[in-house]
Amino acid sequence: AQSYIIPSPPHTILARPYPAMPGIENTPQEGVSSVKPGGLCFEVVLEGPKKDEKPNIKCPPTPTLSAEDIEKKLKEVAERRKSMEASTLEKLAEKEKRAEEVRAKKASMPPVEGEKE
């Protein structure tokens, strides 16, 4: 196994071999990290996989929709669209009503000197 030091932050990534020291094994423990003046360093060991077997991952089967389900969903979408359009038209009608009230109130007020029409 060969080990590398990968310093953090990511914009200063340098990978270099860990120096060999006489009498000290050159394989660090898993999860060991040290804080140095330039930042945090992680010791990473590159070696083969510990297990040869691959995980058995199975996706659930995708549900097949019947024609009735599709028609039902399309009807629900159409109803939602109609209700959204109705609420939008209702809001616009309220704004127009309010604007008309303001215009009527402004027209009934006596003219102010210095105001242009």
Short mmCIF file of N, CA and C in Angstrom, two decimals:
data_model
loop_
_atom_site.label_atom_id
_atom_site.label_comp_id
_atom_site.label_asym_id
_atom_site.label_seq_id
_atom_site.Cartn_x
_atom_site.Cartn_y
_atom_site.Cartn_z
N ALA A 1 0.84 -1.19 0.00
CA ALA A 1 0.00 0.00 0.00
C ALA A 1 0.87 1.23 0.00
N GLN A 2 0.45 2.24 -0.76
CA GLN A 2 1.20 3.48 -0.85
C GLN A 2 0.34 4.59 -0.27
N SER A 3 0.93 5.50 0.46
CA SER A 3 0.13 6.55 1.08
C SER A 3 0.49 7.90 0.49
N TYR A 4 -0.49 8.80 0.50
CA TYR A 4 -0.32 10.15 -0.03
C TYR A 4 -0.91 11.14 0.96
N ILE A 5 -0.37 12.34 0.97
CA ILE A 5 -0.93 13.43 1.77
C ILE A 5 -1.70 14.32 0.81
N ILE A 6 -2.96 14.57 1.14
CA ILE A 6 -3.79 15.46 0.34
C ILE A 6 -4.19 16.63 1.23
N PRO A 7 -3.55 17.80 1.05
CA PRO A 7 -3.86 18.94 1.92
C PRO A 7 -5.19 19.56 1.56
N SER A 8 -5.77 20.27 2.51
CA SER A 8 -7.00 20.99 2.32
C SER A 8 -6.65 22.46 2.50
N PRO A 9 -7.20 23.40 1.91
CA PRO A 9 -8.37 23.52 1.07
C PRO A 9 -8.13 22.96 -0.33
N PRO A 10 -9.24 22.71 -1.07
CA PRO A 10 -9.15 22.03 -2.35
C PRO A 10 -8.37 22.78 -3.43
N HIS A 11 -8.24 24.09 -3.32
CA HIS A 11 -7.55 24.81 -4.37
C HIS A 11 -6.04 24.64 -4.31
N THR A 12 -5.50 23.98 -3.27
CA THR A 12 -4.07 23.74 -3.14
C THR A 12 -3.78 22.24 -3.12
N ILE A 13 -4.48 21.47 -3.94
CA ILE A 13 -4.32 20.02 -3.91
C ILE A 13 -2.96 19.63 -4.49
N LEU A 14 -2.17 18.95 -3.67
CA LEU A 14 -0.89 18.37 -4.07
C LEU A 14 -0.86 16.96 -3.52
N ALA A 15 -0.53 15.99 -4.33
CA ALA A 15 -0.39 14.62 -3.85
C ALA A 15 1.08 14.25 -3.99
N ARG A 16 1.72 13.89 -2.89
CA ARG A 16 3.13 13.51 -2.94
C ARG A 16 3.33 12.27 -2.07
N PRO A 17 4.30 11.43 -2.39
CA PRO A 17 4.53 10.24 -1.57
C PRO A 17 4.91 10.61 -0.16
N TYR A 18 4.45 9.83 0.78
CA TYR A 18 4.77 10.01 2.19
C TYR A 18 6.22 9.60 2.38
N PRO A 19 7.09 10.39 3.02
CA PRO A 19 8.50 10.03 3.14
C PRO A 19 8.70 8.80 4.03
N ALA A 20 9.61 7.93 3.62
CA ALA A 20 9.91 6.73 4.40
C ALA A 20 10.86 7.10 5.54
N MET A 21 10.57 6.60 6.75
CA MET A 21 11.41 6.86 7.92
C MET A 21 11.91 5.52 8.44
N PRO A 22 13.17 5.43 8.78
CA PRO A 22 13.70 4.15 9.25
C PRO A 22 13.06 3.75 10.58
N GLY A 23 12.63 2.48 10.68
CA GLY A 23 12.07 1.96 11.91
C GLY A 23 10.59 2.26 12.11
N ILE A 24 9.97 3.03 11.23
CA ILE A 24 8.55 3.38 11.37
C ILE A 24 7.81 2.85 10.15
N GLU A 25 6.72 2.15 10.40
CA GLU A 25 5.92 1.62 9.30
C GLU A 25 5.27 2.79 8.56
N ASN A 26 5.21 2.70 7.27
CA ASN A 26 4.75 3.80 6.44
C ASN A 26 3.27 3.72 6.09
N THR A 27 2.45 2.98 6.84
CA THR A 27 1.02 2.89 6.57
C THR A 27 0.26 3.57 7.69
N PRO A 28 -0.39 4.70 7.42
CA PRO A 28 -1.13 5.41 8.47
C PRO A 28 -2.41 4.68 8.84
N GLN A 29 -2.94 5.01 10.01
CA GLN A 29 -4.22 4.45 10.47
C GLN A 29 -5.35 5.11 9.68
N GLU A 30 -6.47 4.39 9.54
CA GLU A 30 -7.62 4.93 8.83
C GLU A 30 -8.21 6.10 9.61
N GLY A 31 -8.57 7.17 8.89
CA GLY A 31 -9.26 8.28 9.52
C GLY A 31 -8.36 9.22 10.29
N VAL A 32 -7.05 9.10 10.16
CA VAL A 32 -6.13 9.96 10.88
C VAL A 32 -6.00 11.28 10.13
N SER A 33 -6.06 12.37 10.84
CA SER A 33 -5.83 13.68 10.23
C SER A 33 -5.02 14.52 11.20
N SER A 34 -4.28 15.46 10.68
CA SER A 34 -3.46 16.32 11.52
C SER A 34 -3.62 17.75 11.05
N VAL A 35 -3.50 18.67 11.98
CA VAL A 35 -3.62 20.08 11.66
C VAL A 35 -2.22 20.66 11.59
N LYS A 36 -1.89 21.28 10.47
CA LYS A 36 -0.59 21.90 10.28
C LYS A 36 -0.80 23.39 10.08
N PRO A 37 0.24 24.20 10.14
CA PRO A 37 0.07 25.65 10.01
C PRO A 37 -0.61 26.06 8.71
N GLY A 38 -0.45 25.30 7.64
CA GLY A 38 -1.06 25.66 6.36
C GLY A 38 -2.48 25.17 6.19
N GLY A 39 -3.00 24.37 7.12
CA GLY A 39 -4.35 23.85 6.98
C GLY A 39 -4.46 22.45 7.51
N LEU A 40 -5.49 21.75 7.14
CA LEU A 40 -5.77 20.39 7.60
C LEU A 40 -5.32 19.40 6.54
N CYS A 41 -4.57 18.36 6.94
CA CYS A 41 -4.09 17.34 6.01
C CYS A 41 -4.72 16.01 6.36
N PHE A 42 -5.06 15.23 5.34
CA PHE A 42 -5.59 13.88 5.53
C PHE A 42 -4.60 12.89 4.96
N GLU A 43 -4.42 11.78 5.64
CA GLU A 43 -3.56 10.73 5.14
C GLU A 43 -4.44 9.69 4.49
N VAL A 44 -4.17 9.39 3.23
CA VAL A 44 -4.99 8.49 2.46
C VAL A 44 -4.16 7.29 2.05
N VAL A 45 -4.68 6.08 2.24
CA VAL A 45 -3.99 4.86 1.83
C VAL A 45 -4.66 4.33 0.58
N LEU A 46 -3.86 4.14 -0.47
CA LEU A 46 -4.40 3.61 -1.71
C LEU A 46 -4.06 2.12 -1.77
N GLU A 47 -5.08 1.28 -1.76
CA GLU A 47 -4.88 -0.16 -1.86
C GLU A 47 -6.09 -0.78 -2.52
N GLY A 48 -6.02 -2.06 -2.79
CA GLY A 48 -7.11 -2.75 -3.45
C GLY A 48 -8.33 -2.85 -2.55
N PRO A 49 -9.47 -3.28 -3.12
CA PRO A 49 -10.68 -3.41 -2.31
C PRO A 49 -10.54 -4.53 -1.28
N LYS A 50 -11.18 -4.36 -0.14
CA LYS A 50 -11.12 -5.35 0.93
C LYS A 50 -12.06 -6.52 0.64
N LYS A 51 -13.12 -6.28 -0.14
CA LYS A 51 -14.07 -7.33 -0.50
C LYS A 51 -14.08 -7.47 -2.01
N ASP A 52 -14.13 -8.70 -2.49
CA ASP A 52 -14.19 -8.93 -3.93
C ASP A 52 -15.63 -8.96 -4.44
N GLU A 53 -16.58 -9.24 -3.56
CA GLU A 53 -17.97 -9.34 -3.99
C GLU A 53 -18.56 -7.95 -4.21
N LYS A 54 -19.41 -7.86 -5.19
CA LYS A 54 -20.06 -6.59 -5.51
C LYS A 54 -21.40 -6.52 -4.79
N PRO A 55 -21.85 -5.32 -4.41
CA PRO A 55 -23.15 -5.21 -3.74
C PRO A 55 -24.28 -5.60 -4.68
N ASN A 56 -25.28 -6.24 -4.12
CA ASN A 56 -26.43 -6.68 -4.90
C ASN A 56 -27.53 -5.63 -4.76
N ILE A 57 -27.58 -4.72 -5.72
CA ILE A 57 -28.55 -3.63 -5.68
C ILE A 57 -29.59 -3.87 -6.76
N LYS A 58 -30.83 -3.96 -6.36
CA LYS A 58 -31.92 -4.15 -7.32
C LYS A 58 -32.89 -2.98 -7.19
N CYS A 59 -33.24 -2.42 -8.31
CA CYS A 59 -34.21 -1.33 -8.33
C CYS A 59 -35.61 -1.92 -8.34
N PRO A 60 -36.54 -1.27 -7.66
CA PRO A 60 -37.91 -1.76 -7.72
C PRO A 60 -38.46 -1.59 -9.13
N PRO A 61 -39.35 -2.47 -9.55
CA PRO A 61 -39.89 -2.35 -10.91
C PRO A 61 -40.73 -1.08 -11.05
N THR A 62 -40.64 -0.49 -12.21
CA THR A 62 -41.43 0.73 -12.44
C THR A 62 -42.89 0.34 -12.65
N PRO A 63 -43.79 1.06 -12.01
CA PRO A 63 -45.21 0.70 -12.16
C PRO A 63 -45.69 1.04 -13.57
N THR A 64 -46.49 0.16 -14.12
CA THR A 64 -47.06 0.42 -15.44
C THR A 64 -48.44 1.05 -15.25
N LEU A 65 -48.65 2.15 -15.95
CA LEU A 65 -49.90 2.87 -15.84
C LEU A 65 -50.90 2.36 -16.87
N SER A 66 -52.12 2.20 -16.41
CA SER A 66 -53.17 1.78 -17.34
C SER A 66 -53.74 3.01 -18.03
N ALA A 67 -54.54 2.79 -19.04
CA ALA A 67 -55.16 3.89 -19.78
C ALA A 67 -56.07 4.71 -18.87
N GLU A 68 -56.77 4.03 -17.94
CA GLU A 68 -57.66 4.75 -17.02
C GLU A 68 -56.87 5.66 -16.09
N ASP A 69 -55.69 5.17 -15.61
CA ASP A 69 -54.86 6.00 -14.73
C ASP A 69 -54.37 7.24 -15.47
N ILE A 70 -53.96 7.06 -16.70
CA ILE A 70 -53.48 8.20 -17.49
C ILE A 70 -54.60 9.20 -17.72
N GLU A 71 -55.80 8.73 -18.06
CA GLU A 71 -56.95 9.63 -18.27
C GLU A 71 -57.29 10.38 -16.98
N LYS A 72 -57.23 9.67 -15.85
CA LYS A 72 -57.54 10.29 -14.56
C LYS A 72 -56.54 11.41 -14.26
N LYS A 73 -55.25 11.13 -14.50
CA LYS A 73 -54.23 12.15 -14.25
C LYS A 73 -54.41 13.35 -15.18
N LEU A 74 -54.75 13.09 -16.43
CA LEU A 74 -54.96 14.20 -17.36
C LEU A 74 -56.15 15.07 -16.96
N LYS A 75 -57.22 14.44 -16.47
CA LYS A 75 -58.38 15.20 -15.99
C LYS A 75 -58.01 16.05 -14.77
N GLU A 76 -57.23 15.46 -13.85
CA GLU A 76 -56.81 16.22 -12.67
C GLU A 76 -55.97 17.43 -13.06
N VAL A 77 -55.08 17.24 -14.04
CA VAL A 77 -54.25 18.34 -14.51
C VAL A 77 -55.11 19.43 -15.12
N ALA A 78 -56.10 19.05 -15.91
CA ALA A 78 -56.98 20.03 -16.54
C ALA A 78 -57.77 20.81 -15.48
N GLU A 79 -58.24 20.11 -14.45
CA GLU A 79 -58.97 20.79 -13.37
C GLU A 79 -58.07 21.78 -12.63
N ARG A 80 -56.83 21.35 -12.36
CA ARG A 80 -55.89 22.27 -11.68
C ARG A 80 -55.62 23.49 -12.53
N ARG A 81 -55.45 23.29 -13.84
CA ARG A 81 -55.18 24.41 -14.73
C ARG A 81 -56.36 25.37 -14.76
N LYS A 82 -57.58 24.85 -14.81
CA LYS A 82 -58.78 25.71 -14.83
C LYS A 82 -58.91 26.48 -13.53
N SER A 83 -58.64 25.84 -12.41
CA SER A 83 -58.75 26.54 -11.12
C SER A 83 -57.68 27.63 -11.01
N MET A 84 -56.47 27.35 -11.52
CA MET A 84 -55.41 28.37 -11.49
C MET A 84 -55.80 29.56 -12.37
N GLU A 85 -56.34 29.29 -13.55
CA GLU A 85 -56.78 30.37 -14.44
C GLU A 85 -57.89 31.18 -13.80
N ALA A 86 -58.83 30.51 -13.14
CA ALA A 86 -59.94 31.21 -12.49
C ALA A 86 -59.43 32.10 -11.37
N SER A 87 -58.49 31.60 -10.57
CA SER A 87 -57.98 32.43 -9.47
C SER A 87 -57.20 33.62 -10.02
N THR A 88 -56.45 33.42 -11.11
CA THR A 88 -55.71 34.53 -11.71
C THR A 88 -56.67 35.59 -12.25
N LEU A 89 -57.73 35.15 -12.94
CA LEU A 89 -58.71 36.11 -13.46
C LEU A 89 -59.42 36.84 -12.32
N GLU A 90 -59.68 36.14 -11.23
CA GLU A 90 -60.33 36.76 -10.07
C GLU A 90 -59.44 37.84 -9.48
N LYS A 91 -58.15 37.56 -9.35
CA LYS A 91 -57.21 38.56 -8.81
C LYS A 91 -57.12 39.78 -9.72
N LEU A 92 -57.07 39.51 -11.04
CA LEU A 92 -57.02 40.64 -11.98
C LEU A 92 -58.28 41.48 -11.91
N ALA A 93 -59.44 40.84 -11.75
CA ALA A 93 -60.70 41.58 -11.64
C ALA A 93 -60.71 42.45 -10.38
N GLU A 94 -60.18 41.91 -9.27
CA GLU A 94 -60.11 42.70 -8.04
C GLU A 94 -59.21 43.92 -8.21
N LYS A 95 -58.06 43.73 -8.88
CA LYS A 95 -57.15 44.86 -9.10
C LYS A 95 -57.81 45.91 -9.99
N GLU A 96 -58.49 45.46 -11.03
CA GLU A 96 -59.16 46.40 -11.94
C GLU A 96 -60.26 47.16 -11.21
N LYS A 97 -60.99 46.45 -10.35
CA LYS A 97 -62.05 47.10 -9.57
C LYS A 97 -61.46 48.17 -8.66
N ARG A 98 -60.36 47.85 -8.01
CA ARG A 98 -59.70 48.80 -7.11
C ARG A 98 -59.20 50.01 -7.90
N ALA A 99 -58.62 49.77 -9.09
CA ALA A 99 -58.13 50.87 -9.91
C ALA A 99 -59.28 51.77 -10.36
N GLU A 100 -60.41 51.16 -10.68
CA GLU A 100 -61.59 51.94 -11.10
C GLU A 100 -62.09 52.79 -9.94
N GLU A 101 -62.10 52.25 -8.72
CA GLU A 101 -62.51 53.02 -7.54
C GLU A 101 -61.59 54.21 -7.32
N VAL A 102 -60.28 53.99 -7.50
CA VAL A 102 -59.32 55.08 -7.31
C VAL A 102 -59.54 56.15 -8.36
N ARG A 103 -59.77 55.75 -9.62
CA ARG A 103 -60.01 56.73 -10.68
C ARG A 103 -61.28 57.53 -10.40
N ALA A 104 -62.34 56.86 -9.93
CA ALA A 104 -63.60 57.55 -9.64
C ALA A 104 -63.42 58.53 -8.49
N LYS A 105 -62.66 58.10 -7.47
CA LYS A 105 -62.42 58.98 -6.32
C LYS A 105 -61.61 60.20 -6.75
N LYS A 106 -60.60 59.97 -7.61
CA LYS A 106 -59.76 61.08 -8.08
C LYS A 106 -60.58 62.04 -8.93
N ALA A 107 -61.50 61.53 -9.73
CA ALA A 107 -62.32 62.39 -10.60
C ALA A 107 -63.29 63.23 -9.77
N SER A 108 -63.75 62.70 -8.63
CA SER A 108 -64.72 63.43 -7.82
C SER A 108 -64.05 64.48 -6.92
N MET A 109 -62.74 64.42 -6.78
CA MET A 109 -62.03 65.39 -5.94
C MET A 109 -61.85 66.70 -6.70
N PRO A 110 -61.86 67.83 -5.95
CA PRO A 110 -61.64 69.11 -6.64
C PRO A 110 -60.18 69.17 -7.14
N PRO A 111 -59.97 69.86 -8.26
CA PRO A 111 -58.61 69.94 -8.80
C PRO A 111 -57.69 70.72 -7.86
N VAL A 112 -56.42 70.26 -7.82
CA VAL A 112 -55.41 70.92 -6.98
C VAL A 112 -54.61 71.83 -7.87
N GLU A 113 -54.27 73.02 -7.33
CA GLU A 113 -53.49 73.99 -8.12
C GLU A 113 -52.09 73.44 -8.39
N GLY A 114 -51.58 73.64 -9.57
CA GLY A 114 -50.24 73.20 -9.93
C GLY A 114 -50.18 71.76 -10.44
N GLU A 115 -51.29 71.06 -10.48
CA GLU A 115 -51.31 69.68 -10.96
C GLU A 115 -51.69 69.66 -12.42
N LYS A 116 -50.96 68.87 -13.21
CA LYS A 116 -51.26 68.74 -14.64
C LYS A 116 -52.16 67.54 -14.85
N GLU A 117 -53.05 67.65 -15.82
CA GLU A 117 -53.95 66.52 -16.14
C GLU A 117 -53.69 66.02 -17.49
#
